[in-house]
Amino acid sequence: MTVERTRPRESPGEPAGQALNGSSHTRAGPRGPADQHQDAGPRGHEQPHPGSEQGGHAAEPDIPFAATRISVEARAAVQRVLASGWVTTGHETEAFEKEFAAHVEAGLAVGVSSCTAALELSLRGLGLPPGGRVLLPAVTFCGVAQAVLHAGLRPVLVDVDPRTAMADPDTVARAARACGCPHAMTVLHYAGAPAPVAALAEAAQLPLTHVIEDAAHALGTTVGERPVGSLSRATCFSFYATKNLPIGEGGMVTTDDPELAERIRRARLHGMSADAWRRNMPGGSWRYTVEGPGLKANMTDVQAAVGRAQLRHLDDWQRRRHDIVRRYTAALEGVPGIEPLDVPTPGRHACHLYAVRVTPEYGRSRDELSELLAERGIGTSVHFIPLHHMPYFRDTATVPPGGLPGADALFPQLLSLPLHLELADSAVDRVCDELARLARKPRTPLPPPPAPAPAAAPPDPPRPTGLRTLVVGAGEAGRALARDLARTPQFGLDPVGFLDDDPDKRRAAVIGELPVLGEVDGVRETVLAHGIEAVVVAIPGLGRERFRQVVGAAEATGASVRYLPSFIAALRRDVVGSDMRALNVHQLIGRTEMHVVSPGARSTVAGRRVLVTGAGGSIGSELCHQVRAFGPSRLFLLDHDESNLHRLQLELYGDALLSDDIVISDIRDRPRIDQVFRELRPEIVFHAAAHKHLPLLERHPCEGVKSNVRGTENVVRAAAAAGTERFVLISTDKAADPVSVLGATKRLAELIVRDAQHTAPEGSVYTAVRFGNVLGSRGSLLSVVAEQLGSGAPVTVTHPDVTRFFMTVEEAVGLVLEAARMAEGGEVYVLDMSGPVRIVDLVRRFARSLNVPDVDIRFTGLRPGEKLNETLFSAHEDRTHTAHPRILAATSRAPGENPFALAAGLPDLYAATERNDTGAVRRMLAGLFPGFPESASGRQAPAVMADPYPDDF
């Protein structure tokens, strides 16, 4: 719809021109009676007017913003239809649908009463759930949002790029996160410019089957080489009086989906059977059926007859529109502050509007310029007032957090200049002359543009992209939790919706600006359908067995499940958002937590016999939780600590010691390990058992070799003998150019695994993953810091500049599972953790999160075996990209690390450990790894445990 901005001027005895919906006929230049047109807005009058004191074209005719051309053929067609006596939907409509579909290269077309009706009927035809969320640009015609609401759906406003006036992938993704996961999207080809339909659909995580194109401006547009009308599930065109194919009213839906076309044909006429319009024709029947909802939105044969006749002229008319646009663009290049909109993607522009931005460089505001042009008889318009500036849509539409700053910045500048077929070249030149004449350099600061209706809050700082998070429970606890997460992006969790069993909450569809996506038992389907990466259970009264079912279903999809507050705590009290602080420590590491594991990892584990060594440890436990959710045929838990095994089995199964799947064994005991593997014959092995405390291993290097090297060799040999198909070793970044016993022994473990690949049976895969410091694992940095802060003691840090790489438990386990899926054999995988984090900075951030603004830090000095800065790759390793965008592979180029040298050196190393000869062990490790110190230099202070600073992986 077009609203023109001009000033009416009347001559004595002659009224001003009427609005478009009146019956005024005006002339824009010499032409015969058959070429009369309706003015698109008021004041289309051609009366001379006096020049103003600022200059003008006295006695020149007005230039209306828009005008309608109805061809001679169209007028004759109307007469033919009127004479036939059949003026409603009939054969003319059928013929127009076929001709129009062929013109835009679509399979099918359905004529309707308007583009707004086309949008509503298309959305209804998608069969979306009541209250389903539909993305639409904030800068669009209000009828689009009304169509969404009339279809029983909820509009979700998408910000626009001020340079194009259209949504882009970034703004679409932000809106999609704000509403959970959208059900559908409308894409506007603004002004006739091509929109990147496929890229926007991808950003919304929607298939093209759930995209509706708003092509009200875009008849004649192509995206690349493809005409708009053949790109998505449905495309909606307008034949309003000012559009490129003017009829007066009417619209069209094009689609390649016969079922959708059939649904729209039924719905456009009260839901009646599609051929019901034939019932009053000769041979027709009075019988019809109604099988679903509908409305009165059919196209008439009168409209269709006009459309068929006009369609024959469309190519010529489009060439004229392009000529006008080229003339505007050339003439306005030298006018500062008048900037045409950019085109966001390659293709052909339909040139429905010529929209510009009036920037501060012009020296006048948009509204001032529009008034001055109106005084000179030049009509302009604004397309469109942003939806969130209108009270009704502020109450009924979802606005992303941070508001819609692009739309707010664009709107005060946006102005559409005259563009229609009656516009002569001289009129274009006059508009451009006036724009150039009215430009001025601002002498004083311009007043701010009129404030838009209070709607969006000032833009927030850029929000870090967090994991897409599903909150199970929309009660007080869940709402409080979601509210805190949304307000605190540092948590790294973006809540996108709720699950709840309460029918009232599901009927409400939206709770606290987040959608209710289904029932609690639908967690698996919801996670898969909406791309959920993390699940938080927030129902304090949820029964223990139901809790486990929810967690298991979530983990089975590859989503990480949040365990804080713990299950016991959840049963005893309400959840509050601050409880998440202890879990979401990734806010401290300077980057967003990554959801590493893919659903494809399930196929690696499902139905297989899986064994986890070190199962009772923090990494092993989390690994067991996620592996169990992927449906292994058996999950064997191996550890030498029976208490940890008991605890883990209670967590996994709700009982303990009632299954043969727990195995008490020490990996150093080769005969026992051989026996375990012979009996259990695991197909997949995750080897997490190890000594990992760096300072203690510096004091007891023999124990490190016994567990980390010989224990690993025992497990690898037993796995090979048992026919294990996939073996994954958990290593550490300290294995890169090692200078500590921990690093050296884990590098030897990596080499043992690599060499096993050379002799493994065909089809077997042996691989390793390197962890950084794992936040949230037992004895890790933050647990110690929290204890020190709680006791009031100073926090001990070794050095002011010490840095480490950090990862969360979820990232660590995800890396292991992905490595099991993608490994081909012999690789060492590393998570791309961006950059190292300074320990001092991490401690201070963590203290602030606990409301300790001034933390007392005491520096104790680097201890033996510690580096000031860790690396992920050694100097002799190449890093290569993998199929996963955030996982890298390390390949060794070190000449001394060959299988023969390793095989020759290990027996002597083992013999030294049996003698507990610390000096010999260190000398042998120094011979294997350049840079490793032969002696543990520095003080061996007993204060190591009194002032703990764990270096954990």
PDB file of C-alpha atoms in Angstrom, residues 236-366:
ATOM      1  CA  CYS A 236       3.079 -14.179  -2.511  1.00  0.00           C
ATOM      2  CA  PHE A 237       2.563 -11.420  -5.093  1.00  0.00           C
ATOM      3  CA  SER A 238       0.511  -8.223  -5.004  1.00  0.00           C
ATOM      4  CA  PHE A 239      -1.472  -6.610  -7.821  1.00  0.00           C
ATOM      5  CA  TYR A 240      -2.336  -3.468  -5.883  1.00  0.00           C
ATOM      6  CA  ALA A 241      -2.898  -0.426  -8.050  1.00  0.00           C
ATOM      7  CA  THR A 242       0.659   0.884  -7.697  1.00  0.00           C
ATOM      8  CA  LYS A 243       2.511  -2.396  -8.122  1.00  0.00           C
ATOM      9  CA  ASN A 244       4.503  -3.470 -11.165  1.00  0.00           C
ATOM     10  CA  LEU A 245       1.491  -5.409 -12.474  1.00  0.00           C
ATOM     11  CA  PRO A 246      -1.380  -3.133 -11.446  1.00  0.00           C
ATOM     12  CA  ILE A 247      -4.895  -4.530 -11.292  1.00  0.00           C
ATOM     13  CA  GLY A 248      -6.354  -2.514  -8.429  1.00  0.00           C
ATOM     14  CA  GLU A 249      -6.496  -5.350  -5.929  1.00  0.00           C
ATOM     15  CA  GLY A 250      -5.637  -9.021  -5.977  1.00  0.00           C
ATOM     16  CA  GLY A 251      -2.771 -11.328  -5.215  1.00  0.00           C
ATOM     17  CA  MET A 252      -1.227 -14.626  -6.244  1.00  0.00           C
ATOM     18  CA  VAL A 253       0.492 -17.535  -4.515  1.00  0.00           C
ATOM     19  CA  THR A 254       2.989 -19.535  -6.561  1.00  0.00           C
ATOM     20  CA  THR A 255       4.331 -22.906  -5.433  1.00  0.00           C
ATOM     21  CA  ASP A 256       5.680 -26.180  -6.740  1.00  0.00           C
ATOM     22  CA  ASP A 257       3.766 -28.119  -4.069  1.00  0.00           C
ATOM     23  CA  PRO A 258       0.431 -29.468  -5.386  1.00  0.00           C
ATOM     24  CA  GLU A 259      -0.848 -30.235  -1.879  1.00  0.00           C
ATOM     25  CA  LEU A 260      -0.184 -26.696  -0.677  1.00  0.00           C
ATOM     26  CA  ALA A 261      -1.845 -25.256  -3.786  1.00  0.00           C
ATOM     27  CA  GLU A 262      -4.893 -27.440  -3.172  1.00  0.00           C
ATOM     28  CA  ARG A 263      -5.129 -26.339   0.465  1.00  0.00           C
ATOM     29  CA  ILE A 264      -4.983 -22.678  -0.550  1.00  0.00           C
ATOM     30  CA  ARG A 265      -7.642 -23.150  -3.263  1.00  0.00           C
ATOM     31  CA  ARG A 266      -9.973 -24.633  -0.677  1.00  0.00           C
ATOM     32  CA  ALA A 267      -9.218 -22.107   2.036  1.00  0.00           C
ATOM     33  CA  ARG A 268      -9.660 -19.022  -0.200  1.00  0.00           C
ATOM     34  CA  LEU A 269     -13.400 -19.790  -0.506  1.00  0.00           C
ATOM     35  CA  HIS A 270     -14.544 -20.671   3.015  1.00  0.00           C
ATOM     36  CA  GLY A 271     -12.760 -24.022   2.920  1.00  0.00           C
ATOM     37  CA  MET A 272     -15.175 -25.328   0.288  1.00  0.00           C
ATOM     38  CA  SER A 273     -14.086 -27.985  -2.187  1.00  0.00           C
ATOM     39  CA  ALA A 274     -11.767 -26.456  -4.762  1.00  0.00           C
ATOM     40  CA  ASP A 275     -14.203 -26.650  -7.658  1.00  0.00           C
ATOM     41  CA  ALA A 276     -17.166 -25.266  -5.692  1.00  0.00           C
ATOM     42  CA  TRP A 277     -17.126 -22.121  -7.833  1.00  0.00           C
ATOM     43  CA  ARG A 278     -18.369 -24.245 -10.737  1.00  0.00           C
ATOM     44  CA  ARG A 279     -21.635 -25.145  -9.009  1.00  0.00           C
ATOM     45  CA  ASN A 280     -23.589 -22.323 -10.671  1.00  0.00           C
ATOM     46  CA  MET A 281     -22.241 -22.987 -14.153  1.00  0.00           C
ATOM     47  CA  PRO A 282     -24.088 -25.090 -16.728  1.00  0.00           C
ATOM     48  CA  GLY A 283     -23.750 -28.717 -15.698  1.00  0.00           C
ATOM     49  CA  GLY A 284     -22.511 -27.814 -12.239  1.00  0.00           C
ATOM     50  CA  SER A 285     -23.753 -29.435  -9.040  1.00  0.00           C
ATOM     51  CA  TRP A 286     -25.030 -27.815  -5.910  1.00  0.00           C
ATOM     52  CA  ARG A 287     -23.005 -30.293  -3.862  1.00  0.00           C
ATOM     53  CA  TYR A 288     -19.783 -29.249  -2.139  1.00  0.00           C
ATOM     54  CA  THR A 289     -17.859 -30.150   0.986  1.00  0.00           C
ATOM     55  CA  VAL A 290     -16.032 -28.241   3.690  1.00  0.00           C
ATOM     56  CA  GLU A 291     -13.161 -30.137   5.303  1.00  0.00           C
ATOM     57  CA  GLY A 292     -11.237 -27.372   7.022  1.00  0.00           C
ATOM     58  CA  PRO A 293     -11.178 -23.687   7.977  1.00  0.00           C
ATOM     59  CA  GLY A 294     -11.270 -21.004   5.325  1.00  0.00           C
ATOM     60  CA  LEU A 295     -12.011 -17.390   4.548  1.00  0.00           C
ATOM     61  CA  LYS A 296     -13.396 -15.302   1.711  1.00  0.00           C
ATOM     62  CA  ALA A 297     -10.318 -14.416  -0.280  1.00  0.00           C
ATOM     63  CA  ASN A 298     -10.911 -15.496  -3.876  1.00  0.00           C
ATOM     64  CA  MET A 299      -9.830 -13.583  -6.967  1.00  0.00           C
ATOM     65  CA  THR A 300     -12.645 -12.536  -9.318  1.00  0.00           C
ATOM     66  CA  ASP A 301     -12.716 -13.027 -13.071  1.00  0.00           C
ATOM     67  CA  VAL A 302     -12.770  -9.247 -13.456  1.00  0.00           C
ATOM     68  CA  GLN A 303      -9.445  -8.971 -11.635  1.00  0.00           C
ATOM     69  CA  ALA A 304      -8.050 -11.933 -13.555  1.00  0.00           C
ATOM     70  CA  ALA A 305      -9.046 -10.456 -16.904  1.00  0.00           C
ATOM     71  CA  VAL A 306      -7.232  -7.216 -16.083  1.00  0.00           C
ATOM     72  CA  GLY A 307      -4.205  -9.185 -14.908  1.00  0.00           C
ATOM     73  CA  ARG A 308      -4.009 -11.313 -18.065  1.00  0.00           C
ATOM     74  CA  ALA A 309      -4.109  -8.240 -20.273  1.00  0.00           C
ATOM     75  CA  GLN A 310      -1.599  -6.315 -18.176  1.00  0.00           C
ATOM     76  CA  LEU A 311       0.800  -9.283 -18.074  1.00  0.00           C
ATOM     77  CA  ARG A 312       1.410  -8.934 -21.818  1.00  0.00           C
ATOM     78  CA  HIS A 313       2.913  -5.476 -21.231  1.00  0.00           C
ATOM     79  CA  LEU A 314       4.970  -6.355 -18.156  1.00  0.00           C
ATOM     80  CA  ASP A 315       8.346  -6.835 -19.863  1.00  0.00           C
ATOM     81  CA  ASP A 316       8.089  -3.438 -21.591  1.00  0.00           C
ATOM     82  CA  TRP A 317       6.971  -1.776 -18.395  1.00  0.00           C
ATOM     83  CA  GLN A 318       9.878  -3.303 -16.482  1.00  0.00           C
ATOM     84  CA  ARG A 319      12.362  -1.932 -19.012  1.00  0.00           C
ATOM     85  CA  ARG A 320      10.909   1.551 -18.477  1.00  0.00           C
ATOM     86  CA  ARG A 321      11.208   1.201 -14.698  1.00  0.00           C
ATOM     87  CA  HIS A 322      14.877   0.247 -15.052  1.00  0.00           C
ATOM     88  CA  ASP A 323      15.461   3.277 -17.293  1.00  0.00           C
ATOM     89  CA  ILE A 324      13.969   5.567 -14.639  1.00  0.00           C
ATOM     90  CA  VAL A 325      16.094   4.028 -11.887  1.00  0.00           C
ATOM     91  CA  ARG A 326      19.285   4.373 -13.923  1.00  0.00           C
ATOM     92  CA  ARG A 327      18.471   8.039 -14.546  1.00  0.00           C
ATOM     93  CA  TYR A 328      17.880   8.650 -10.831  1.00  0.00           C
ATOM     94  CA  THR A 329      21.077   6.874  -9.815  1.00  0.00           C
ATOM     95  CA  ALA A 330      23.248   8.774 -12.284  1.00  0.00           C
ATOM     96  CA  ALA A 331      21.792  12.166 -11.363  1.00  0.00           C
ATOM     97  CA  LEU A 332      21.970  11.665  -7.587  1.00  0.00           C
ATOM     98  CA  GLU A 333      25.562  10.424  -7.464  1.00  0.00           C
ATOM     99  CA  GLY A 334      26.746  13.980  -6.899  1.00  0.00           C
ATOM    100  CA  VAL A 335      24.208  14.832  -4.195  1.00  0.00           C
ATOM    101  CA  PRO A 336      25.780  14.211  -0.789  1.00  0.00           C
ATOM    102  CA  GLY A 337      23.523  12.646   1.787  1.00  0.00           C
ATOM    103  CA  ILE A 338      21.125  10.992  -0.675  1.00  0.00           C
ATOM    104  CA  GLU A 339      22.138   7.345  -0.701  1.00  0.00           C
ATOM    105  CA  PRO A 340      20.272   4.638  -2.631  1.00  0.00           C
ATOM    106  CA  LEU A 341      19.874   1.357  -0.784  1.00  0.00           C
ATOM    107  CA  ASP A 342      22.354  -1.434  -1.411  1.00  0.00           C
ATOM    108  CA  VAL A 343      21.305  -4.712  -3.007  1.00  0.00           C
ATOM    109  CA  PRO A 344      22.168  -7.624  -0.675  1.00  0.00           C
ATOM    110  CA  THR A 345      22.620 -10.417  -3.219  1.00  0.00           C
ATOM    111  CA  PRO A 346      23.171 -10.811  -6.981  1.00  0.00           C
ATOM    112  CA  GLY A 347      20.107 -10.854  -9.205  1.00  0.00           C
ATOM    113  CA  ARG A 348      17.724  -8.603 -11.107  1.00  0.00           C
ATOM    114  CA  HIS A 349      15.933  -5.761  -9.316  1.00  0.00           C
ATOM    115  CA  ALA A 350      12.215  -5.337 -10.078  1.00  0.00           C
ATOM    116  CA  CYS A 351      12.433  -1.577  -9.427  1.00  0.00           C
ATOM    117  CA  HIS A 352       9.102  -1.288  -7.658  1.00  0.00           C
ATOM    118  CA  LEU A 353      10.385   1.518  -5.410  1.00  0.00           C
ATOM    119  CA  TYR A 354      13.285   3.910  -5.563  1.00  0.00           C
ATOM    120  CA  ALA A 355      14.117   4.183  -1.872  1.00  0.00           C
ATOM    121  CA  VAL A 356      16.982   6.303  -0.561  1.00  0.00           C
ATOM    122  CA  ARG A 357      18.455   7.203   2.804  1.00  0.00           C
ATOM    123  CA  VAL A 358      18.631  10.870   3.740  1.00  0.00           C
ATOM    124  CA  THR A 359      21.787  10.882   5.857  1.00  0.00           C
ATOM    125  CA  PRO A 360      23.069  13.723   8.098  1.00  0.00           C
ATOM    126  CA  GLU A 361      25.444  14.754   5.329  1.00  0.00           C
ATOM    127  CA  TYR A 362      22.442  16.089   3.401  1.00  0.00           C
ATOM    128  CA  GLY A 363      21.939  18.806   5.997  1.00  0.00           C
ATOM    129  CA  ARG A 364      18.187  18.299   6.402  1.00  0.00           C
ATOM    130  CA  SER A 365      16.142  15.625   8.055  1.00  0.00           C
ATOM    131  CA  ARG A 366      14.047  13.219   6.048  1.00  0.00           C
TER     132      ARG A 366
END
